[in-house]
Amino acid sequence: MLTPGRLDNLLNMAYGVKSRFSPMTIDGMTSLAGINIPGHAGTGWCIFVYNLAPDADESILWQMFGPFGAVTNVKVIRDFNTNKCKGFGFVTMTNYDEAAMAIASLNGYRLGDRVLQVSFKTNKTHKA
């Protein structure tokens, strides 16, 4: 199991950064109604995948994330007119530790001639 300390160590070794993981965020707040935790979608943890190629499809996301744990959903966002990938997609995983490990492992991964950016999905905040 990936503990908060191990996650900090992994992220620090891989990227030179400390995570902002708080056990209170996960254990204490996910069950509270009205609390919005970025990346947590009730049925799992939503992961944002950026810099996908125009010909990317859902199968590549299943293949990349499946080895890390249970994947419940994948979605490549496509242009309505061309049906080509707009360069990003989403993956939903059921387990936080598995999702965090997938992010730590796949962020910066080279897929073809592109370097992927992988992170927990955050909610858009519109600036006035």
PDB file of C-alpha atoms in Angstrom:
ATOM      1  CA  MET A   1       0.000   0.000   0.000  1.00  0.00           C
ATOM      2  CA  LEU A   2       1.170   3.480  -0.814  1.00  0.00           C
ATOM      3  CA  THR A   3       1.247   5.524   2.380  1.00  0.00           C
ATOM      4  CA  PRO A   4       1.384   9.336   2.496  1.00  0.00           C
ATOM      5  CA  GLY A   5       5.034   9.167   3.511  1.00  0.00           C
ATOM      6  CA  ARG A   6       5.902   6.827   0.677  1.00  0.00           C
ATOM      7  CA  LEU A   7       3.993   9.039  -1.755  1.00  0.00           C
ATOM      8  CA  ASP A   8       5.995  12.062  -0.564  1.00  0.00           C
ATOM      9  CA  ASN A   9       9.241  10.133  -0.981  1.00  0.00           C
ATOM     10  CA  LEU A  10       8.251   8.855  -4.431  1.00  0.00           C
ATOM     11  CA  LEU A  11       7.225  12.297  -5.679  1.00  0.00           C
ATOM     12  CA  ASN A  12      10.291  13.916  -4.137  1.00  0.00           C
ATOM     13  CA  MET A  13      12.615  11.380  -5.777  1.00  0.00           C
ATOM     14  CA  ALA A  14      10.867  11.482  -9.151  1.00  0.00           C
ATOM     15  CA  TYR A  15      10.108  15.182  -9.451  1.00  0.00           C
ATOM     16  CA  GLY A  16      11.851  16.982  -6.610  1.00  0.00           C
ATOM     17  CA  VAL A  17       8.523  18.033  -5.103  1.00  0.00           C
ATOM     18  CA  LYS A  18       6.587  17.257  -1.976  1.00  0.00           C
ATOM     19  CA  SER A  19       2.955  16.218  -2.280  1.00  0.00           C
ATOM     20  CA  ARG A  20       0.227  18.045  -0.436  1.00  0.00           C
ATOM     21  CA  PHE A  21      -1.433  14.820   0.667  1.00  0.00           C
ATOM     22  CA  SER A  22      -3.355  14.987   3.891  1.00  0.00           C
ATOM     23  CA  PRO A  23      -4.925  11.865   5.416  1.00  0.00           C
ATOM     24  CA  MET A  24      -7.722  14.119   6.709  1.00  0.00           C
ATOM     25  CA  THR A  25      -8.645  15.031   3.153  1.00  0.00           C
ATOM     26  CA  ILE A  26      -9.132  11.433   2.158  1.00  0.00           C
ATOM     27  CA  ASP A  27     -10.468   9.698   5.258  1.00  0.00           C
ATOM     28  CA  GLY A  28     -12.318  12.505   6.959  1.00  0.00           C
ATOM     29  CA  MET A  29     -13.868  14.471   4.145  1.00  0.00           C
ATOM     30  CA  THR A  30     -14.813  12.157   1.286  1.00  0.00           C
ATOM     31  CA  SER A  31     -17.889  10.996   3.166  1.00  0.00           C
ATOM     32  CA  LEU A  32     -19.085  14.508   4.040  1.00  0.00           C
ATOM     33  CA  ALA A  33     -21.857  15.826   1.826  1.00  0.00           C
ATOM     34  CA  GLY A  34     -21.110  19.091   0.106  1.00  0.00           C
ATOM     35  CA  ILE A  35     -17.328  18.774   0.326  1.00  0.00           C
ATOM     36  CA  ASN A  36     -15.724  18.971  -3.090  1.00  0.00           C
ATOM     37  CA  ILE A  37     -12.354  17.244  -3.296  1.00  0.00           C
ATOM     38  CA  PRO A  38     -10.507  17.800  -6.592  1.00  0.00           C
ATOM     39  CA  GLY A  39     -10.053  14.546  -8.479  1.00  0.00           C
ATOM     40  CA  HIS A  40     -12.604  12.610  -6.450  1.00  0.00           C
ATOM     41  CA  ALA A  41     -15.717  11.818  -8.447  1.00  0.00           C
ATOM     42  CA  GLY A  42     -17.794   9.856  -5.938  1.00  0.00           C
ATOM     43  CA  THR A  43     -17.289   6.622  -7.879  1.00  0.00           C
ATOM     44  CA  GLY A  44     -13.528   6.972  -8.081  1.00  0.00           C
ATOM     45  CA  TRP A  45     -10.570   9.249  -8.657  1.00  0.00           C
ATOM     46  CA  CYS A  46     -10.563  11.202 -11.916  1.00  0.00           C
ATOM     47  CA  ILE A  47      -7.198  11.612 -13.634  1.00  0.00           C
ATOM     48  CA  PHE A  48      -6.504  14.221 -16.324  1.00  0.00           C
ATOM     49  CA  VAL A  49      -4.213  13.129 -19.169  1.00  0.00           C
ATOM     50  CA  TYR A  50      -2.860  15.923 -21.396  1.00  0.00           C
ATOM     51  CA  ASN A  51      -0.835  16.002 -24.628  1.00  0.00           C
ATOM     52  CA  LEU A  52      -2.402  12.974 -26.315  1.00  0.00           C
ATOM     53  CA  ALA A  53      -1.905  12.651 -30.079  1.00  0.00           C
ATOM     54  CA  PRO A  54      -4.811  13.441 -32.466  1.00  0.00           C
ATOM     55  CA  ASP A  55      -5.150   9.734 -33.285  1.00  0.00           C
ATOM     56  CA  ALA A  56      -5.271   8.628 -29.615  1.00  0.00           C
ATOM     57  CA  ASP A  57      -8.244   6.540 -28.560  1.00  0.00           C
ATOM     58  CA  GLU A  58      -9.672   5.019 -25.401  1.00  0.00           C
ATOM     59  CA  SER A  59      -7.784   1.745 -25.808  1.00  0.00           C
ATOM     60  CA  ILE A  60      -4.419   3.425 -25.206  1.00  0.00           C
ATOM     61  CA  LEU A  61      -5.683   4.844 -21.897  1.00  0.00           C
ATOM     62  CA  TRP A  62      -6.934   1.401 -20.804  1.00  0.00           C
ATOM     63  CA  GLN A  63      -3.537  -0.105 -21.712  1.00  0.00           C
ATOM     64  CA  MET A  64      -1.544   2.578 -19.897  1.00  0.00           C
ATOM     65  CA  PHE A  65      -3.575   2.777 -16.671  1.00  0.00           C
ATOM     66  CA  GLY A  66      -4.848  -0.818 -16.351  1.00  0.00           C
ATOM     67  CA  PRO A  67      -1.589  -2.217 -14.929  1.00  0.00           C
ATOM     68  CA  PHE A  68      -1.840   0.182 -11.960  1.00  0.00           C
ATOM     69  CA  GLY A  69      -5.243  -1.020 -10.755  1.00  0.00           C
ATOM     70  CA  ALA A  70      -8.993  -0.964 -11.338  1.00  0.00           C
ATOM     71  CA  VAL A  71     -10.008   1.468 -14.078  1.00  0.00           C
ATOM     72  CA  THR A  72     -13.743   2.135 -14.250  1.00  0.00           C
ATOM     73  CA  ASN A  73     -13.885   4.606 -17.127  1.00  0.00           C
ATOM     74  CA  VAL A  74     -11.749   6.220 -19.812  1.00  0.00           C
ATOM     75  CA  LYS A  75     -12.692   9.087 -22.109  1.00  0.00           C
ATOM     76  CA  VAL A  76     -10.738  10.738 -24.913  1.00  0.00           C
ATOM     77  CA  ILE A  77     -12.113  14.202 -25.688  1.00  0.00           C
ATOM     78  CA  ARG A  78     -12.683  14.564 -29.428  1.00  0.00           C
ATOM     79  CA  ASP A  79     -13.298  17.412 -31.840  1.00  0.00           C
ATOM     80  CA  PHE A  80     -16.951  17.281 -32.908  1.00  0.00           C
ATOM     81  CA  ASN A  81     -16.204  17.904 -36.605  1.00  0.00           C
ATOM     82  CA  THR A  82     -13.068  15.831 -37.181  1.00  0.00           C
ATOM     83  CA  ASN A  83     -13.536  13.151 -34.473  1.00  0.00           C
ATOM     84  CA  LYS A  84      -9.819  13.573 -33.699  1.00  0.00           C
ATOM     85  CA  CYS A  85      -8.562  13.689 -30.120  1.00  0.00           C
ATOM     86  CA  LYS A  86      -8.315  17.271 -28.830  1.00  0.00           C
ATOM     87  CA  GLY A  87      -5.148  16.352 -26.957  1.00  0.00           C
ATOM     88  CA  PHE A  88      -6.576  15.288 -23.619  1.00  0.00           C
ATOM     89  CA  GLY A  89      -8.667  12.702 -21.853  1.00  0.00           C
ATOM     90  CA  PHE A  90      -9.774  11.391 -18.486  1.00  0.00           C
ATOM     91  CA  VAL A  91      -9.331   8.123 -16.607  1.00  0.00           C
ATOM     92  CA  THR A  92     -11.316   7.127 -13.520  1.00  0.00           C
ATOM     93  CA  MET A  93      -9.744   4.702 -11.050  1.00  0.00           C
ATOM     94  CA  THR A  94     -11.455   3.307  -7.941  1.00  0.00           C
ATOM     95  CA  ASN A  95      -8.497   3.324  -5.556  1.00  0.00           C
ATOM     96  CA  TYR A  96      -6.647   6.487  -4.490  1.00  0.00           C
ATOM     97  CA  ASP A  97      -3.280   4.766  -3.933  1.00  0.00           C
ATOM     98  CA  GLU A  98      -3.406   3.109  -7.367  1.00  0.00           C
ATOM     99  CA  ALA A  99      -4.406   6.396  -9.017  1.00  0.00           C
ATOM    100  CA  ALA A 100      -1.578   8.249  -7.242  1.00  0.00           C
ATOM    101  CA  MET A 101       0.924   5.593  -8.332  1.00  0.00           C
ATOM    102  CA  ALA A 102      -0.326   5.782 -11.935  1.00  0.00           C
ATOM    103  CA  ILE A 103       0.064   9.574 -11.893  1.00  0.00           C
ATOM    104  CA  ALA A 104       3.557   9.413 -10.369  1.00  0.00           C
ATOM    105  CA  SER A 105       4.604   6.804 -12.933  1.00  0.00           C
ATOM    106  CA  LEU A 106       2.966   8.201 -16.071  1.00  0.00           C
ATOM    107  CA  ASN A 107       3.433  11.958 -15.640  1.00  0.00           C
ATOM    108  CA  GLY A 108       6.289  12.779 -18.011  1.00  0.00           C
ATOM    109  CA  TYR A 109       5.880   9.462 -19.858  1.00  0.00           C
ATOM    110  CA  ARG A 110       6.816   9.649 -23.549  1.00  0.00           C
ATOM    111  CA  LEU A 111       4.019   8.292 -25.750  1.00  0.00           C
ATOM    112  CA  GLY A 112       5.232   8.350 -29.330  1.00  0.00           C
ATOM    113  CA  ASP A 113       6.701  11.814 -29.865  1.00  0.00           C
ATOM    114  CA  ARG A 114       4.719  13.426 -27.026  1.00  0.00           C
ATOM    115  CA  VAL A 115       5.437  13.786 -23.312  1.00  0.00           C
ATOM    116  CA  LEU A 116       2.276  13.271 -21.277  1.00  0.00           C
ATOM    117  CA  GLN A 117       1.138  15.429 -18.382  1.00  0.00           C
ATOM    118  CA  VAL A 118      -0.872  13.360 -15.908  1.00  0.00           C
ATOM    119  CA  SER A 119      -2.518  14.681 -12.731  1.00  0.00           C
ATOM    120  CA  PHE A 120      -5.640  14.453 -10.631  1.00  0.00           C
ATOM    121  CA  LYS A 121      -8.445  16.362 -12.323  1.00  0.00           C
ATOM    122  CA  THR A 122      -9.097  19.761 -10.758  1.00  0.00           C
ATOM    123  CA  ASN A 123     -12.255  21.777 -11.004  1.00  0.00           C
ATOM    124  CA  LYS A 124     -12.137  24.785 -13.295  1.00  0.00           C
ATOM    125  CA  THR A 125     -12.413  28.098 -11.532  1.00  0.00           C
ATOM    126  CA  HIS A 126     -13.532  30.922 -13.786  1.00  0.00           C
ATOM    127  CA  LYS A 127     -11.842  34.253 -13.246  1.00  0.00           C
ATOM    128  CA  ALA A 128     -14.053  37.316 -13.447  1.00  0.00           C
TER     129      ALA A 128
END
